[in-house]
Short mmCIF file of C-alpha atoms and ligand atoms in Angstrom, two decimals:
data_model
loop_
_atom_site.label_atom_id
_atom_site.label_comp_id
_atom_site.label_asym_id
_atom_site.label_seq_id
_atom_site.Cartn_x
_atom_site.Cartn_y
_atom_site.Cartn_z
CA MET A 1 2.42 64.07 -66.04
CA ARG A 2 0.79 61.69 -63.47
CA ALA A 3 2.00 59.69 -60.98
CA GLU A 4 1.47 57.84 -57.74
CA ALA A 5 2.86 56.97 -54.81
CA GLN A 6 2.49 55.19 -51.79
CA ALA A 7 4.14 55.72 -47.63
CA GLN A 8 3.07 54.40 -44.54
CA PRO A 9 2.95 55.90 -41.47
CA ASN A 10 5.35 56.61 -38.65
CA ILE A 11 4.97 56.08 -35.30
CA ALA A 12 6.92 58.10 -32.82
CA LEU A 13 9.11 56.49 -29.90
CA ILE A 14 10.88 59.27 -29.04
CA LYS A 15 8.48 62.21 -29.52
CA TYR A 16 8.64 65.62 -32.25
CA TRP A 17 6.44 68.06 -29.90
CA GLY A 18 7.03 72.09 -30.71
CA LYS A 19 8.33 74.25 -33.41
CA ARG A 20 11.75 75.82 -33.57
CA ASP A 21 10.11 78.43 -36.66
CA ILE A 22 6.36 78.63 -37.28
CA GLU A 23 6.57 79.60 -40.69
CA GLN A 24 8.86 76.59 -42.20
CA ASN A 25 7.33 74.34 -40.12
CA LEU A 26 11.05 73.27 -38.54
CA PRO A 27 10.72 71.17 -35.50
CA ALA A 28 12.39 72.28 -32.06
CA VAL A 29 13.55 69.27 -31.07
CA SER A 30 14.35 66.02 -32.65
CA SER A 31 12.66 62.87 -33.02
CA LEU A 32 12.91 58.64 -33.55
CA SER A 33 10.20 56.65 -35.12
CA VAL A 34 8.79 53.62 -36.70
CA THR A 35 7.76 53.40 -40.15
CA LEU A 36 4.87 50.81 -40.84
CA ASP A 37 3.98 48.49 -43.40
CA SER A 38 0.22 47.54 -43.13
CA LEU A 39 -1.26 50.69 -43.41
CA TRP A 40 -0.80 53.05 -45.84
CA THR A 41 -2.03 56.24 -48.09
CA LYS A 42 -1.72 56.32 -51.70
CA MET A 43 -1.73 59.03 -53.13
CA ALA A 44 -2.34 59.67 -57.01
CA VAL A 45 -0.89 63.21 -59.05
CA GLU A 46 -2.04 64.46 -62.30
CA PHE A 47 -0.87 68.10 -63.46
CA SER A 48 -3.71 69.55 -65.78
CA ALA A 49 -3.80 72.82 -68.40
CA ASP A 50 -7.46 72.06 -68.77
CA LEU A 51 -7.73 72.11 -64.21
CA ALA A 52 -8.82 76.22 -63.56
CA ALA A 53 -7.90 75.06 -59.55
CA ASP A 54 -6.78 72.36 -57.75
CA GLU A 55 -8.88 69.23 -56.01
CA LEU A 56 -8.83 66.43 -53.44
CA VAL A 57 -10.23 63.39 -53.36
CA VAL A 58 -9.67 61.32 -50.06
CA ASN A 59 -11.50 57.42 -49.96
CA ASP A 60 -13.88 58.50 -53.22
CA GLU A 61 -15.12 61.93 -51.49
CA GLN A 62 -14.34 65.36 -52.61
CA SER A 63 -12.24 66.83 -49.56
CA ALA A 64 -12.20 70.59 -49.56
CA ASP A 65 -10.87 71.04 -45.49
CA MET A 66 -7.32 69.74 -46.62
CA LEU A 67 -7.17 71.05 -49.64
CA PRO A 68 -5.50 74.27 -48.73
CA ARG A 69 -2.62 72.22 -47.39
CA ILE A 70 -2.46 70.10 -50.00
CA SER A 71 -2.19 73.25 -53.23
CA ALA A 72 0.34 74.68 -50.47
CA CYS A 73 2.39 71.44 -50.60
CA LEU A 74 2.15 71.23 -53.85
CA ASP A 75 3.43 74.59 -54.73
CA ARG A 76 6.56 73.92 -52.39
CA VAL A 77 7.37 70.79 -54.57
CA THR A 78 6.79 72.59 -57.94
CA GLY A 79 7.03 76.12 -58.05
CA GLU A 80 3.99 78.42 -57.27
CA GLY A 81 3.73 79.30 -61.30
CA ARG A 82 2.82 75.15 -61.83
CA MET A 83 -0.40 73.65 -63.65
CA ARG A 84 -3.50 72.91 -62.07
CA ALA A 85 -3.56 69.32 -60.26
CA SER A 86 -6.10 67.05 -59.66
CA VAL A 87 -5.08 65.08 -56.16
CA THR A 88 -7.01 61.21 -55.45
CA SER A 89 -6.05 60.01 -51.82
CA GLU A 90 -6.64 56.49 -50.51
CA CYS A 91 -6.16 55.34 -47.08
CA ASN A 92 -6.56 52.36 -45.58
CA PHE A 93 -6.85 53.69 -41.77
CA PRO A 94 -8.73 57.06 -39.71
CA ILE A 95 -7.85 59.93 -40.66
CA ALA A 96 -6.80 62.62 -38.41
CA ALA A 97 -7.77 60.79 -35.57
CA GLY A 98 -3.64 60.54 -33.66
CA LEU A 99 -2.73 57.38 -36.01
CA ALA A 100 -0.42 59.70 -38.24
CA SER A 101 -2.27 60.23 -40.97
CA SER A 102 -1.01 62.76 -42.25
CA ALA A 103 2.36 61.91 -41.85
CA SER A 104 1.66 59.41 -44.66
CA ALA A 105 -0.47 61.21 -47.05
CA PHE A 106 2.32 64.12 -47.42
CA ALA A 107 4.83 62.14 -47.89
CA ALA A 108 3.17 59.82 -50.58
CA LEU A 109 2.24 63.09 -52.19
CA VAL A 110 5.20 64.38 -52.55
CA VAL A 111 6.77 61.65 -54.22
CA ALA A 112 4.11 61.14 -57.01
CA ALA A 113 4.06 65.15 -56.95
CA SER A 114 7.58 65.12 -57.90
CA LYS A 115 7.69 62.96 -60.90
CA ALA A 116 4.41 64.05 -61.94
CA ALA A 117 5.82 67.09 -62.47
CA GLY A 118 9.02 65.90 -63.89
CA PHE A 119 11.65 66.74 -61.23
CA GLN A 120 13.81 64.08 -59.67
CA HIS A 121 14.36 65.05 -56.20
CA ASP A 122 16.83 63.09 -54.20
CA THR A 123 14.85 61.18 -50.56
CA LEU A 124 16.88 63.64 -47.93
CA SER A 125 14.95 66.93 -50.27
CA LEU A 126 11.01 65.13 -50.64
CA ALA A 127 11.61 64.33 -46.68
CA ARG A 128 11.98 68.32 -46.02
CA LEU A 129 8.88 69.42 -48.58
CA ALA A 130 6.78 66.79 -46.69
CA GLY A 131 8.47 67.98 -43.42
CA ALA A 132 7.20 72.28 -44.48
CA ALA A 133 3.63 69.99 -44.55
CA SER A 134 3.40 68.34 -41.33
CA GLY A 135 6.78 68.08 -39.18
CA SER A 136 5.97 64.24 -38.82
CA ALA A 137 5.26 63.15 -42.74
CA ALA A 138 9.52 63.50 -43.26
CA ARG A 139 10.03 60.14 -41.28
CA SER A 140 7.85 58.27 -43.92
CA LEU A 141 10.07 59.00 -46.11
CA TYR A 142 12.13 56.79 -44.79
CA GLY A 143 11.23 52.66 -43.50
CA GLY A 144 12.72 50.92 -40.13
CA PHE A 145 13.79 52.99 -37.39
CA VAL A 146 14.00 57.05 -38.45
CA GLU A 147 16.01 59.61 -36.81
CA LEU A 148 15.17 63.33 -37.81
CA ALA A 149 17.81 65.79 -36.01
CA ALA A 150 15.93 69.55 -36.21
CA ASP A 151 18.95 71.65 -36.80
CA ASP A 152 19.61 75.55 -36.53
CA ASN A 153 17.92 75.67 -40.08
CA ASP A 154 16.67 72.67 -41.50
CA ILE A 155 16.10 68.99 -40.87
CA ASP A 156 18.37 65.85 -41.04
CA LEU A 157 16.86 62.65 -41.95
CA ILE A 158 18.61 58.83 -41.80
CA SER A 159 17.52 55.31 -41.48
CA ILE A 160 19.29 54.26 -38.29
CA ALA A 161 17.83 50.49 -38.91
CA ASP A 162 16.14 48.32 -41.78
CA ALA A 163 12.48 47.24 -40.76
CA ASP A 164 13.58 43.80 -40.56
CA SER A 165 16.95 44.14 -38.24
CA TRP A 166 14.33 44.18 -35.44
CA PRO A 167 11.48 43.19 -36.33
CA LEU A 168 8.69 45.15 -33.61
CA HIS A 169 5.43 44.82 -34.55
CA VAL A 170 2.73 47.37 -33.21
CA VAL A 171 -0.69 47.62 -32.49
CA VAL A 172 -2.84 50.38 -32.77
CA ALA A 173 -6.07 50.29 -30.34
CA VAL A 174 -8.76 52.65 -32.04
CA THR A 175 -10.43 54.38 -28.75
CA GLN A 176 -12.60 56.84 -30.65
CA ALA A 177 -11.84 57.10 -34.99
CA GLY A 178 -13.79 60.79 -35.15
CA ARG A 179 -11.24 64.15 -35.97
CA LYS A 180 -9.05 64.88 -33.22
CA PRO A 181 -10.08 68.09 -31.29
CA VAL A 182 -6.98 70.24 -31.38
CA GLY A 183 -4.92 70.47 -34.57
CA SER A 184 -1.36 68.88 -33.37
CA SER A 185 0.17 72.42 -34.94
CA GLU A 186 -2.19 74.33 -33.34
CA ALA A 187 -1.47 72.37 -29.75
CA MET A 188 2.12 72.47 -29.88
CA MET A 189 2.05 76.36 -29.96
CA ARG A 190 -0.34 76.21 -26.89
CA SER A 191 2.33 74.32 -25.09
CA ALA A 192 5.43 76.58 -25.72
CA SER A 193 3.20 79.64 -25.71
CA SER A 194 1.93 78.46 -22.19
CA SER A 195 3.06 74.79 -20.21
CA PRO A 196 5.59 75.64 -17.44
CA PHE A 197 6.93 72.01 -18.49
CA TYR A 198 7.56 73.27 -22.43
CA SER A 199 11.65 74.35 -21.76
CA SER A 200 12.58 71.09 -19.86
CA TRP A 201 11.28 68.75 -22.38
CA VAL A 202 13.16 70.72 -25.15
CA GLU A 203 16.49 70.74 -22.62
CA GLN A 204 15.73 66.60 -21.63
CA GLN A 205 15.23 65.67 -25.61
CA ALA A 206 18.56 65.02 -26.78
CA SER A 207 19.78 62.19 -23.93
CA ASP A 208 16.21 60.30 -24.45
CA LEU A 209 17.13 60.64 -28.19
CA ALA A 210 20.38 59.00 -27.54
CA THR A 211 19.43 56.32 -25.03
CA ALA A 212 16.69 55.64 -27.91
CA ARG A 213 19.01 54.81 -30.38
CA ASP A 214 21.79 52.87 -28.61
CA ALA A 215 18.71 50.77 -27.68
CA VAL A 216 18.22 50.25 -31.39
CA MET A 217 21.45 49.46 -32.30
CA GLU A 218 21.36 47.27 -28.92
CA LYS A 219 18.42 45.41 -30.15
CA ASP A 220 17.75 46.47 -25.82
CA PHE A 221 13.87 45.87 -25.99
CA SER A 222 13.61 46.95 -21.80
CA LYS A 223 15.90 50.10 -22.69
CA LEU A 224 13.81 50.91 -25.19
CA ALA A 225 10.72 50.84 -23.72
CA ALA A 226 11.59 52.76 -20.76
CA VAL A 227 12.83 55.83 -22.56
CA SER A 228 9.93 55.64 -25.18
CA GLU A 229 7.19 55.58 -22.11
CA HIS A 230 8.51 58.19 -20.06
CA ASN A 231 9.13 60.50 -23.20
CA CYS A 232 5.38 59.72 -24.06
CA LEU A 233 4.62 60.75 -20.99
CA LYS A 234 6.21 63.51 -20.61
CA MET A 235 4.91 65.62 -24.15
CA HIS A 236 1.59 64.50 -22.50
CA SER A 237 2.54 66.51 -19.30
CA VAL A 238 3.54 68.81 -20.98
CA MET A 239 0.23 69.73 -23.26
CA TRP A 240 -2.10 69.04 -19.86
CA ALA A 241 -0.15 71.80 -18.62
CA SER A 242 -1.10 74.10 -21.05
CA ARG A 243 -3.48 76.83 -20.82
CA PRO A 244 -6.15 75.25 -21.57
CA PRO A 245 -5.12 72.09 -20.69
CA ILE A 246 -4.76 69.93 -24.02
CA VAL A 247 -6.37 66.18 -22.85
CA TYR A 248 -6.46 63.32 -25.72
CA TRP A 249 -6.60 60.94 -23.78
CA ASN A 250 -10.41 59.26 -23.28
CA SER A 251 -10.45 57.03 -20.40
CA ALA A 252 -10.17 53.87 -22.63
CA THR A 253 -6.53 55.21 -23.39
CA LEU A 254 -6.43 54.86 -19.69
CA SER A 255 -7.59 51.32 -19.48
CA CYS A 256 -5.36 50.54 -22.60
CA MET A 257 -2.15 52.18 -20.32
CA GLU A 258 -3.46 49.84 -17.34
CA THR A 259 -3.62 46.79 -19.20
CA ILE A 260 0.39 47.40 -20.70
CA ARG A 261 1.03 47.62 -17.14
CA ALA A 262 -0.26 44.13 -16.40
CA LEU A 263 0.98 42.66 -19.84
CA GLN A 264 4.53 43.91 -18.72
CA LYS A 265 4.17 42.61 -14.77
CA ALA A 266 3.61 39.69 -16.70
CA GLY A 267 7.28 39.73 -17.82
CA ARG A 268 5.76 40.14 -21.54
CA ALA A 269 7.35 42.66 -24.05
CA VAL A 270 5.62 45.19 -24.62
CA PHE A 271 5.49 49.38 -23.93
CA PHE A 272 2.82 51.86 -24.92
CA THR A 273 3.34 54.91 -26.87
CA ILE A 274 0.24 57.62 -27.78
CA ASP A 275 0.17 60.87 -29.93
CA ALA A 276 -1.79 62.86 -30.73
CA GLY A 277 -5.17 61.66 -30.25
CA PRO A 278 -6.69 59.05 -27.69
CA GLN A 279 -5.04 55.90 -29.98
CA LEU A 280 -2.85 53.81 -27.81
CA LYS A 281 0.03 51.91 -29.42
CA ALA A 282 1.20 49.50 -27.88
CA VAL A 283 4.71 48.41 -29.73
CA CYS A 284 6.40 44.50 -28.77
CA LEU A 285 7.94 42.01 -29.79
CA PRO A 286 6.60 39.92 -32.70
CA ASP A 287 5.81 37.03 -30.67
CA GLU A 288 3.46 39.04 -27.76
CA VAL A 289 1.57 40.15 -31.12
CA ASP A 290 -1.39 37.82 -30.22
CA THR A 291 -1.45 38.07 -26.75
CA VAL A 292 -1.29 42.18 -26.62
CA SER A 293 -3.58 42.03 -29.65
CA SER A 294 -6.41 40.24 -27.58
CA ALA A 295 -5.75 41.58 -24.36
CA LEU A 296 -6.40 45.35 -26.07
CA ASP A 297 -9.51 44.23 -27.99
CA ALA A 298 -11.14 43.30 -24.28
CA CYS A 299 -10.36 46.68 -22.96
CA LYS A 300 -13.63 48.79 -22.28
CA GLY A 301 -13.94 50.77 -25.33
CA VAL A 302 -11.51 49.79 -27.70
CA GLU A 303 -13.43 49.56 -30.71
CA ARG A 304 -11.14 47.78 -33.23
CA THR A 305 -7.73 46.77 -33.47
CA MET A 306 -4.77 47.12 -36.14
CA VAL A 307 -1.52 44.97 -36.45
CA SER A 308 1.94 46.01 -38.35
CA GLY A 309 5.13 44.77 -38.66
CA LEU A 310 7.74 47.79 -39.23
CA GLY A 311 7.98 48.98 -43.58
CA ALA A 312 9.70 50.74 -45.87
CA GLY A 313 9.58 54.38 -47.15
CA ALA A 314 7.54 56.08 -49.17
CA ARG A 315 8.21 55.03 -52.67
CA LEU A 316 6.57 55.20 -55.95
CA LEU A 317 3.75 53.11 -57.60
CA GLU A 318 3.51 54.24 -61.52
CA SER A 319 3.97 57.00 -63.53
CA ARG A 320 3.20 57.96 -66.83
O1 LIG B 401 3.81 66.40 -37.52
P1 LIG B 401 2.35 66.77 -37.04
O2 LIG B 401 2.55 67.94 -36.43
O3 LIG B 401 1.62 65.86 -37.16
O4 LIG B 401 3.25 66.32 -35.57
C1 LIG B 401 3.07 65.35 -34.89
C2 LIG B 401 3.36 65.40 -33.36
C3 LIG B 401 3.53 63.76 -32.64
O5 LIG B 401 2.58 62.72 -33.87
C4 LIG B 401 2.27 63.86 -31.50
C5 LIG B 401 4.45 63.45 -32.68
C6 LIG B 401 5.52 62.98 -33.35
O6 LIG B 401 7.39 62.53 -33.36
O7 LIG B 401 5.45 62.16 -34.59
#
């Protein structure tokens, strides 16, 4: 009746932005991500007949605001006539700040809940359950380089290359660890309904994805860098042109981008990507990690940097 699981966040290089079906939380576009290793969320789920309501404790504190999404996710995993659950979560990086904490949280949650309730869901079913809670969470069920294909009625996932097949690193520059002002679901809906660039964004996604997939297969860093940065900037352009505009960046985000541009000019193998928050993620080859971290640490407004290699998908830690 109790199980604990761990998952790591993933960072999209080809972004998911926009929903085909709001009710079922199906993405309008396919995406490609890397799963990290040193940032993690652990989730323990215990179902009990003695509980009158679900409970959620995050990093030793009661968390009422996330509870409705957690309960809805548990309903999807086990069916609605379930026992109430006590959910305990531990996370070693800032939550809800555009660092994909919901991806690792829901990926770990579905694995733990499924086991605690005695189900034997396969990985794709677990990914679909996680994706119904947070679109990007589906990708954290898999390790390494992960492709999420948005089909008409559902999503499909595959790990296109292992974490150790191409040991890229990600340096995260935290510029503001607080919660983001607009949640990604609301921002996506606003983009779809008001941004004049939204339809071009959706139309061009298949071609960006194919380019990125080839770059991963060929281990062609410059090709991956060019398509990833362009895809990220297109996503943010869609947001900037929405009404009212959605701007997740701050001045430190821009300083970090300038720093990455300067490193690229100096011949360093590094590129940036930015999600629904002001943090910048620099993707680089292993030899460049120290240079990239020191350069980002020195940027005005950077609170701290975190370094991660690529890692495995969500997995069970223990159950009883
Ligand atoms: O999974 P959500 O609903 O938090 O949306 C994630 C959106 C981005 O992080 C901006 C892009 C992505 O593909 O992860």
